[in-house]
Coordinates of N, CA and C in Angstrom, one line a residue:
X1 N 0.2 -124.3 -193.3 CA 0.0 -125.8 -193.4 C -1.4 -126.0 -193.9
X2 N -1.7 -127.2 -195.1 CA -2.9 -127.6 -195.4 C -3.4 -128.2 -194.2
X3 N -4.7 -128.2 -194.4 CA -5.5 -129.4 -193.7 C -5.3 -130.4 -193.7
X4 N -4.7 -131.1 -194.7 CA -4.1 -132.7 -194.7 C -3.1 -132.4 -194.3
X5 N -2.1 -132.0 -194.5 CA -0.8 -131.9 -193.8 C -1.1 -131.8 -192.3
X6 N -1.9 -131.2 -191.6 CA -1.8 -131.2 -190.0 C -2.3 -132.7 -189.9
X7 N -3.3 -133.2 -190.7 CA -4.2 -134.1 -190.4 C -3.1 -135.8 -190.5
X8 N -1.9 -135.7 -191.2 CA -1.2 -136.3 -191.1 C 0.3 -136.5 -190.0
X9 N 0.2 -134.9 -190.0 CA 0.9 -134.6 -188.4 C 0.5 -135.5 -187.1
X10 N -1.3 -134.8 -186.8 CA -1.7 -135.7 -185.3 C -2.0 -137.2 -185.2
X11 N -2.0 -137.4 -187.0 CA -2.1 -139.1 -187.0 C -0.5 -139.9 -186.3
X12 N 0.6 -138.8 -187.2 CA 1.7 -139.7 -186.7 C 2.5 -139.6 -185.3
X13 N 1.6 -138.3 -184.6 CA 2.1 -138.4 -183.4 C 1.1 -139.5 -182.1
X14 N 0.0 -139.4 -182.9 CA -0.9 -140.2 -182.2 C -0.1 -141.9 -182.3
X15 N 0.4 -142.6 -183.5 CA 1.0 -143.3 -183.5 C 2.2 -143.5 -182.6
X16 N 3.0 -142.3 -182.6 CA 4.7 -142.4 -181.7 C 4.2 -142.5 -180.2
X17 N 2.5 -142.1 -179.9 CA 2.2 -142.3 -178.8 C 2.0 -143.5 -178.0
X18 N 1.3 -144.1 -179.0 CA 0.9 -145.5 -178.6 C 2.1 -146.5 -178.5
X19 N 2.7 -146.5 -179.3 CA 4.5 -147.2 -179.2 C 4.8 -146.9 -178.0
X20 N 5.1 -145.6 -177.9 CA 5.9 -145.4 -176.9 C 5.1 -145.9 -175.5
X21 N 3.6 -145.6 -175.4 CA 2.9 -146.0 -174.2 C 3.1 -147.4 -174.3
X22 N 3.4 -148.3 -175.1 CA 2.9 -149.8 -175.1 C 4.5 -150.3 -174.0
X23 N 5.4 -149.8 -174.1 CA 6.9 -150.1 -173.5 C 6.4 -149.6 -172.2
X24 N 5.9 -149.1 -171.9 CA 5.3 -149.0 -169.9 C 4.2 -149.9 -169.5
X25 N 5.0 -150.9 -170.0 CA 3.6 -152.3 -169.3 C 3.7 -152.3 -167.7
X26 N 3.0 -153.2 -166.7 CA 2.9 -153.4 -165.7 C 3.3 -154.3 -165.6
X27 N 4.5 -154.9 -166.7 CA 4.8 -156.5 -165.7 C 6.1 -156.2 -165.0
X28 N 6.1 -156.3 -163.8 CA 7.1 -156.1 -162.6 C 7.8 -157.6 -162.4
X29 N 7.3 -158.9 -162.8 CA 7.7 -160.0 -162.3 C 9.2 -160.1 -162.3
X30 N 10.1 -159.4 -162.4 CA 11.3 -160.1 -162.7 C 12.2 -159.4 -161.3
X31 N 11.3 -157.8 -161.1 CA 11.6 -157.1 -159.8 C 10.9 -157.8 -158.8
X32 N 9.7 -158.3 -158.6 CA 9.5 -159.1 -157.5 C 9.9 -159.6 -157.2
X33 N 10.1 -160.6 -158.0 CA 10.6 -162.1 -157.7 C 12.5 -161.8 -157.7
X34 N 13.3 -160.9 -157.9 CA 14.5 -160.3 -156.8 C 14.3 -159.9 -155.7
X35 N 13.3 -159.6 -155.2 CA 12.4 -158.9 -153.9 C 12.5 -160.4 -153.0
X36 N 11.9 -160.9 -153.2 CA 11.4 -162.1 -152.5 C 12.4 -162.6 -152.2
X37 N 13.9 -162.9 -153.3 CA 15.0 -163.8 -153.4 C 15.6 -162.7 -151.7
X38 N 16.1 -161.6 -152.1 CA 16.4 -161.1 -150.7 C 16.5 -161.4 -149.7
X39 N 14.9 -161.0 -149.7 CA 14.1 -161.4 -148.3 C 14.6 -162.6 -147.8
X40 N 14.1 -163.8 -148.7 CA 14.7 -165.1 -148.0 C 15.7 -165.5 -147.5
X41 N 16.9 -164.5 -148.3 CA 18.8 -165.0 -147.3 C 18.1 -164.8 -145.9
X42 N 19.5 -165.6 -145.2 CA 19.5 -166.0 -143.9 C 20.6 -164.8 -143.3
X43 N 20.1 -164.1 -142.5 CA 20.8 -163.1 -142.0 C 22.3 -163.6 -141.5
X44 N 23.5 -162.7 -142.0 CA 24.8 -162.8 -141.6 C 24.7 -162.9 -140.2
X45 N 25.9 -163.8 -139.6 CA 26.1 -162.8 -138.1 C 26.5 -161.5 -138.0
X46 N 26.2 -161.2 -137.0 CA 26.8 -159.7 -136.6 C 28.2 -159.7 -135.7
X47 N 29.1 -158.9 -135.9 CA 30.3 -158.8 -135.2 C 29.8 -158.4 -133.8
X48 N 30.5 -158.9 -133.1 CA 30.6 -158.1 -131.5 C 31.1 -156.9 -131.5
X49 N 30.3 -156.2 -130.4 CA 31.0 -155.0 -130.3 C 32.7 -155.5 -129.5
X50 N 33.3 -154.0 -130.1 CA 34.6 -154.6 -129.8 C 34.7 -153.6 -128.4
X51 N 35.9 -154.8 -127.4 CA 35.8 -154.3 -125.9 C 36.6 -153.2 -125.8
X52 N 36.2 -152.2 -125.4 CA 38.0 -150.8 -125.0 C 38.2 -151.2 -123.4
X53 N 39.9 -150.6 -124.1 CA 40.0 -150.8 -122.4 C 39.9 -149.8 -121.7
X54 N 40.0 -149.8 -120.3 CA 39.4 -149.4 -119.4 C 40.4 -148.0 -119.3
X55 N 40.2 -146.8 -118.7 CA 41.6 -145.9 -119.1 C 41.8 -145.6 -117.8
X56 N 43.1 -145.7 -117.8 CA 44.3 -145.5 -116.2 C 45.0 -144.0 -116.3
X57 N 44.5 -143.9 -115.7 CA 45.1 -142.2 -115.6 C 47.0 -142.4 -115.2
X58 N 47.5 -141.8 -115.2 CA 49.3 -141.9 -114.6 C 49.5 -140.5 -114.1
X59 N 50.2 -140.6 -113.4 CA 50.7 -139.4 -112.7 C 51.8 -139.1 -112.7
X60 N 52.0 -137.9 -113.4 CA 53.4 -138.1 -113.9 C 54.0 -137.0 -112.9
X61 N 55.0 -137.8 -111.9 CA 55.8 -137.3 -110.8 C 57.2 -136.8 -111.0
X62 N 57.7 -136.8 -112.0 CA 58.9 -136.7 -112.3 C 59.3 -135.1 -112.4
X63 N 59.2 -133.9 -111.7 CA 59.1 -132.8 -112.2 C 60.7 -132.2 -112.6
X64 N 61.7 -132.9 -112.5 CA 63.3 -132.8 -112.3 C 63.4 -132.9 -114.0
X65 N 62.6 -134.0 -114.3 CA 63.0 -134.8 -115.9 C 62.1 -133.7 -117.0
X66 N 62.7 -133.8 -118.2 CA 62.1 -133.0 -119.2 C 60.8 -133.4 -119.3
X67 N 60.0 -132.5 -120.0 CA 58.7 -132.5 -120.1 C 58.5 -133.6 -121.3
X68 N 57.2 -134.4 -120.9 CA 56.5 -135.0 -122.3 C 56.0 -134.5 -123.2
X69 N 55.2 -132.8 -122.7 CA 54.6 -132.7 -123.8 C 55.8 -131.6 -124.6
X70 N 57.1 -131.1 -124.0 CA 57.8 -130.2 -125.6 C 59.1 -131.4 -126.0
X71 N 58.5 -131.3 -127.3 CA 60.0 -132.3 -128.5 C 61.3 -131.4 -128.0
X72 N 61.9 -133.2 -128.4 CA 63.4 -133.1 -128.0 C 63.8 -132.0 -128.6
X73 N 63.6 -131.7 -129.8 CA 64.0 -130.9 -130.8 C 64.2 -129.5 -130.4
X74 N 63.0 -129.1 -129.7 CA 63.5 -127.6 -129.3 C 64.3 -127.5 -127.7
X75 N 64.2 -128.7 -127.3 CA 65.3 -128.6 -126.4 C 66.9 -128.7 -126.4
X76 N 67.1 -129.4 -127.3 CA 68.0 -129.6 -128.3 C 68.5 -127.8 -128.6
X77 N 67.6 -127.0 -129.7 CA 68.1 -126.1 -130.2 C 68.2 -125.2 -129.0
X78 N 66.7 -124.8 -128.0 CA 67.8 -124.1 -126.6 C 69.3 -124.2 -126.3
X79 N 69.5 -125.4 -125.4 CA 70.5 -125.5 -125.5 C 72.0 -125.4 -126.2
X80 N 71.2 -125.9 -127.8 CA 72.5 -125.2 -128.7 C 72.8 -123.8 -128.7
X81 N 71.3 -123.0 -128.9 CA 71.2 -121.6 -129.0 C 72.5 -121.2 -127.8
X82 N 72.0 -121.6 -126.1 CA 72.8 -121.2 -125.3 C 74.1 -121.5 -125.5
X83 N 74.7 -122.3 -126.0 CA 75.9 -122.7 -126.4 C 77.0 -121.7 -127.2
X84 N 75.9 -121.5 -128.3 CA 76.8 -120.4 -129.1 C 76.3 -119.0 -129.2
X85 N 76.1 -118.8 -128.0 CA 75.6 -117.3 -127.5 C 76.8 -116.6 -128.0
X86 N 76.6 -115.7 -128.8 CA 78.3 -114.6 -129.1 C 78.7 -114.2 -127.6
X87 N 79.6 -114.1 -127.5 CA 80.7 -113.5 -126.7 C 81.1 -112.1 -126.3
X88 N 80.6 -111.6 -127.5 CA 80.7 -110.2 -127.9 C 80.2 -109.2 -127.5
X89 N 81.1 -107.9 -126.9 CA 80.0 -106.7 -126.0 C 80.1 -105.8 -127.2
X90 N 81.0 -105.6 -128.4 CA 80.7 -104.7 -129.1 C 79.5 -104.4 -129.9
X91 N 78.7 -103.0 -129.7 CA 77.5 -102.5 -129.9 C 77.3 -101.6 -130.2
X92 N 76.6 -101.2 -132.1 CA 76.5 -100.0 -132.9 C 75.8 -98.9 -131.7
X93 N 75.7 -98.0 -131.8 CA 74.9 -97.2 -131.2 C 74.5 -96.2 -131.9
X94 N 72.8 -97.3 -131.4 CA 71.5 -96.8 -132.2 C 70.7 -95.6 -131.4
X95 N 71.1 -94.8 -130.3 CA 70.6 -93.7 -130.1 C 71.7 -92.1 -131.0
X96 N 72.3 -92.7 -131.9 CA 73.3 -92.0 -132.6 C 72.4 -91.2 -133.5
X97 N 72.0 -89.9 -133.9 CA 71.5 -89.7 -135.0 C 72.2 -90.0 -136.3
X98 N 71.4 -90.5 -137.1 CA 72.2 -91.3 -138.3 C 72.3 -89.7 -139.4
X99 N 73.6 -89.9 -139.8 CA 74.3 -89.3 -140.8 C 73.5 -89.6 -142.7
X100 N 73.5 -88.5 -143.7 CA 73.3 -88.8 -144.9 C 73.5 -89.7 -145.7
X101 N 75.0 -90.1 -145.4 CA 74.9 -91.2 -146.1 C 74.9 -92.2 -145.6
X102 N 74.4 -92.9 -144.4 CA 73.8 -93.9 -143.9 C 72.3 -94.7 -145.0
X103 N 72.0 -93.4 -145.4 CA 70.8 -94.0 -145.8 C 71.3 -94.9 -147.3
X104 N 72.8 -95.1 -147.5 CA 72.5 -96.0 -148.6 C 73.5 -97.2 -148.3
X105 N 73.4 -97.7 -149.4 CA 74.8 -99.0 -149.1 C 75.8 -98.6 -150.0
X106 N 76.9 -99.7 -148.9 CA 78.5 -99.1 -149.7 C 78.1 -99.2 -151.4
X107 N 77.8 -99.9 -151.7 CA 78.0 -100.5 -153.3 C 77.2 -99.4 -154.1
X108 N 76.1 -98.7 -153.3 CA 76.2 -97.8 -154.4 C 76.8 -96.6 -154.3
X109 N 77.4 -96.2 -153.3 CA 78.2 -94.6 -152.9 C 79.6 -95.2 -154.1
X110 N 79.5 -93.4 -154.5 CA 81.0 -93.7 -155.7 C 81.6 -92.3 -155.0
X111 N 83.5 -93.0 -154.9 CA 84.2 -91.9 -154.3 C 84.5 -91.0 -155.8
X112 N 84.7 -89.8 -155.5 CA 84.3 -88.8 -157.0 C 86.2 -88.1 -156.6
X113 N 86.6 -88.3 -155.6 CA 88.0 -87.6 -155.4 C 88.1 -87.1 -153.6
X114 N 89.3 -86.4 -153.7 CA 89.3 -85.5 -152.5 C 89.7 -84.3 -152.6
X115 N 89.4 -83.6 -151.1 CA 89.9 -82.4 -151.0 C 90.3 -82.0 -149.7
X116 N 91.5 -81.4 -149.6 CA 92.5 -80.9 -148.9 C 91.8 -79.5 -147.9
X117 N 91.3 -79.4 -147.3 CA 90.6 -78.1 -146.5 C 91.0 -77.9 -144.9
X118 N 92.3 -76.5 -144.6 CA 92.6 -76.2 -143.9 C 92.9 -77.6 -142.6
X119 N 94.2 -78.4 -143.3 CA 94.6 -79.2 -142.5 C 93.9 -80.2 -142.7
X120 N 92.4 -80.6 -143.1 CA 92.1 -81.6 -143.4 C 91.5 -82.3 -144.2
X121 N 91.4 -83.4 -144.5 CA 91.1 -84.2 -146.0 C 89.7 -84.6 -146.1
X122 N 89.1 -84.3 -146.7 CA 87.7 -85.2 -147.0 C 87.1 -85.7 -148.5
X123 N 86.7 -86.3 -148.4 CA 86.4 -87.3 -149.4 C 85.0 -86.7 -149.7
X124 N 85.2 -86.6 -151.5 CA 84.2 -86.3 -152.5 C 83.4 -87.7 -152.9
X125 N 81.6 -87.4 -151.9 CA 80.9 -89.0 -152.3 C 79.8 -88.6 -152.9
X126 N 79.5 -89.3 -154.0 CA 78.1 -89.6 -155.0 C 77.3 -90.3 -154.6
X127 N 76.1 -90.2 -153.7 CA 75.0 -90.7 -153.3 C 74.0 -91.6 -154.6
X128 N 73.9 -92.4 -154.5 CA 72.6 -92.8 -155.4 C 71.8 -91.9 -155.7
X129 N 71.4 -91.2 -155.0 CA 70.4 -90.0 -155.1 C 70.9 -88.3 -156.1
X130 N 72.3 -88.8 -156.3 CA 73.0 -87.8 -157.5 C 73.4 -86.9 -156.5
X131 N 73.2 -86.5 -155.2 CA 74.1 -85.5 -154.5 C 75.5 -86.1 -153.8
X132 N 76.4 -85.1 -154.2 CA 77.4 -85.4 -153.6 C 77.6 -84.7 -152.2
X133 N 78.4 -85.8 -151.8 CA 78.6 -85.4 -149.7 C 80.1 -85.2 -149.7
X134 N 80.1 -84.2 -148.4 CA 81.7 -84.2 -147.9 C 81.7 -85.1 -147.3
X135 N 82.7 -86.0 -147.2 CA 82.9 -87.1 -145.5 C 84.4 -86.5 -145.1
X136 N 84.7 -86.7 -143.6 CA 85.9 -86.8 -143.0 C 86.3 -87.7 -142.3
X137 N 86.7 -88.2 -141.7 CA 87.7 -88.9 -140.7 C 86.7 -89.0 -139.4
X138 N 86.0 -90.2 -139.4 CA 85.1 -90.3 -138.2 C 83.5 -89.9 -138.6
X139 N 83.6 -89.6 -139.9 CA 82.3 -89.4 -140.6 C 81.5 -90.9 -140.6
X140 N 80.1 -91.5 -140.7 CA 79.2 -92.5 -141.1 C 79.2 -92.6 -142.2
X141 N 79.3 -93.7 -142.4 CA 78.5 -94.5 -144.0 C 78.0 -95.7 -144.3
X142 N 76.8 -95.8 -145.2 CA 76.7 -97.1 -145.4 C 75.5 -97.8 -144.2
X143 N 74.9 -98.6 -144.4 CA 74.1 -99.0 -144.0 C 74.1 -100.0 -142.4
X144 N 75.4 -100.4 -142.4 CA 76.2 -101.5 -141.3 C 76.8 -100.3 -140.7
X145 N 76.4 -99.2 -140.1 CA 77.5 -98.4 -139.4 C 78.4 -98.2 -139.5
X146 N 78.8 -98.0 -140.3 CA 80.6 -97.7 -141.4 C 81.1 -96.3 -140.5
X147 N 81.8 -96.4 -140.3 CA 82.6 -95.5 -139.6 C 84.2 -94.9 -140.3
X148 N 84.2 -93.9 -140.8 CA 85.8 -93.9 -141.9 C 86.7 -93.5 -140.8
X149 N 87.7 -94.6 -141.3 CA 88.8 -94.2 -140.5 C 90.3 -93.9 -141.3
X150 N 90.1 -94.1 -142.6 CA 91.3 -93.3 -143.3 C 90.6 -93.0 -144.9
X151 N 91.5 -92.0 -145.0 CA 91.2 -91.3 -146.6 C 92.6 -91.4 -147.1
X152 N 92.3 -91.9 -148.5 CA 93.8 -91.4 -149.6 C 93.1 -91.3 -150.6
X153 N 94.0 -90.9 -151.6 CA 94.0 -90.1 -152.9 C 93.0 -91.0 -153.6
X154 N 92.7 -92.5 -153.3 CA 92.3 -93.0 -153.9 C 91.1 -94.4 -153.3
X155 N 91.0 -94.3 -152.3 CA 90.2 -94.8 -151.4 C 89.5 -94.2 -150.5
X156 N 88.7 -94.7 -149.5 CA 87.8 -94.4 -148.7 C 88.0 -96.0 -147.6
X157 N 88.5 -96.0 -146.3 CA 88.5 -97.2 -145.6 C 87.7 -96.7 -144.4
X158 N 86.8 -97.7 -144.1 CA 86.0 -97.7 -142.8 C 85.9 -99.7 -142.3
X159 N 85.2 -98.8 -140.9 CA 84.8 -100.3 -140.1 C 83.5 -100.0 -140.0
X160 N 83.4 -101.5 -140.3 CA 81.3 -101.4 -140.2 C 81.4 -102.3 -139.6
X161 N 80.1 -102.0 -138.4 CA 79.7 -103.2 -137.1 C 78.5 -103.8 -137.9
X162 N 78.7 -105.3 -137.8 CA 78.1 -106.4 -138.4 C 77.5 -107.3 -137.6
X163 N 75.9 -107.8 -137.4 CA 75.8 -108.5 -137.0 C 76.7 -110.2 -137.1
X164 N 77.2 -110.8 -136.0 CA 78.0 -112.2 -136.1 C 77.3 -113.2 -136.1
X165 N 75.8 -113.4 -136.0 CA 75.4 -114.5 -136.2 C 74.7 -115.4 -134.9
X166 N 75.2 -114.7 -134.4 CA 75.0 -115.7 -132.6 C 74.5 -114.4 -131.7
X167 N 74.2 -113.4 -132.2 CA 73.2 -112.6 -131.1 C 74.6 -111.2 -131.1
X168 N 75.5 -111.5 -131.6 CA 76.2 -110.0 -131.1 C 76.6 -109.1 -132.5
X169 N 78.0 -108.7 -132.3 CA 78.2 -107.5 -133.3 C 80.2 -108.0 -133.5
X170 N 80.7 -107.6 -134.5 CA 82.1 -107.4 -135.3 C 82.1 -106.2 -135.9
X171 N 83.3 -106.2 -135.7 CA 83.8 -105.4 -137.0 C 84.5 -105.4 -138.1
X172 N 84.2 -105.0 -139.1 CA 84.3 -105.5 -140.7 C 85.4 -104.4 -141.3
X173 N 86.0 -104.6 -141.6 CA 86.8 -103.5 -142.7 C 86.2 -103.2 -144.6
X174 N 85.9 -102.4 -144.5 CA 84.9 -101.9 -146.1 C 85.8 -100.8 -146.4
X175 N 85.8 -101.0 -148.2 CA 86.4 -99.6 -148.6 C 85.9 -99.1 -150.0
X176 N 85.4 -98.2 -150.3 CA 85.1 -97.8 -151.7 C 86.0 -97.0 -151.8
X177 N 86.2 -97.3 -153.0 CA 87.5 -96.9 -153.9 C 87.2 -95.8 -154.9
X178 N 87.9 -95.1 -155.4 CA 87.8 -93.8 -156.5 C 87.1 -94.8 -158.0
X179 N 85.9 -94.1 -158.2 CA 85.4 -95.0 -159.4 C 85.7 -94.0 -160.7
X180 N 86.3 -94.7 -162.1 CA 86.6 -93.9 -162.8 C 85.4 -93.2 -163.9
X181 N 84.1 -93.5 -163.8 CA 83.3 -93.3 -164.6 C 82.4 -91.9 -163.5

């Protein structure tokens, strides 16, 4: 930068100074004089404090009658609940050691055929797991306790104990069938 060129630099900021300082005057009159207007209103009333009332304790004597503090609602569904309690004493038995193919469900066990062995029949099954199982007559299956109680040429029938819904157990009739693939 020349020497004139700076020397026209701090002229023209010396100028943007003084402008800009000249807009910070000291005249406040228009803020006072809102000041003053204030001050002079005449104070609103004030609301009363508002009165509470006084608190009465109750004693609640009724020990025969339902409670205040649990909703109708769950006394309601007690009651229902007791109502449709199953009826039912039939019960899987869970100190049973569980059998191989317990560990899958019917839908994926495929009957593969049978076989005829000294008087007795058992059924050729394909595990999900790609091993095949013997089953017989009173053998486990299936996830619900399946229990087989007949074999043919072309099925597999059992009873599986099912939960009923209301706290007990049924029995279901299930059957996989010879799959052709």
């Amino acid at each position: 930068m020349t020497q004139a060129t700076s020397r026209r630099f701090i002229v023209m900021l010396l100028g943007f100074s003084v402008v800009g300082l000249s807009g910070c005057s000291q005249d406040m009159s228009d803020l006072d004089q809102y000041i003053t207007e204030v001050k002079a209103r005449q104070p609103g009333p004030i609301d009363p404090i508002p009165q509470m009332a006084p608190y009465e304790p109750f004693a609640y004597a009724r020990h025969d009658a339902a409670s205040p503090f649990q909703s109708f609602v769950q006394e309601e569904k007690k009651a229902l609940a007791e109502q449709n309690r199953s009826t039912s004493t039939l019960q899987p038995d869970f100190s049973r050691n569980r059998e191989p193919l317990e560990e899958f469900p019917l839908d994926g066990i495929r009957m593969l055929g049978t076989l005829d062995f000294r008087q007795q029949r058992y059924a050729l099954l394909n595990a999900p797991d790609g091993v095949v199982h013997r089953a017989t007559h009173g053998d486990h299956m299936g996830q619900n306790f399946g229990k087989i109680v007949q074999i043919t040429e072309s099925e597999v029938r059992l009873e599986e104990i099912v939960p009923d819904g209301l706290g007990g157990y049924v029995k279901r009739p299930a059957v996989v069938a010879i799959s052709e693939k």
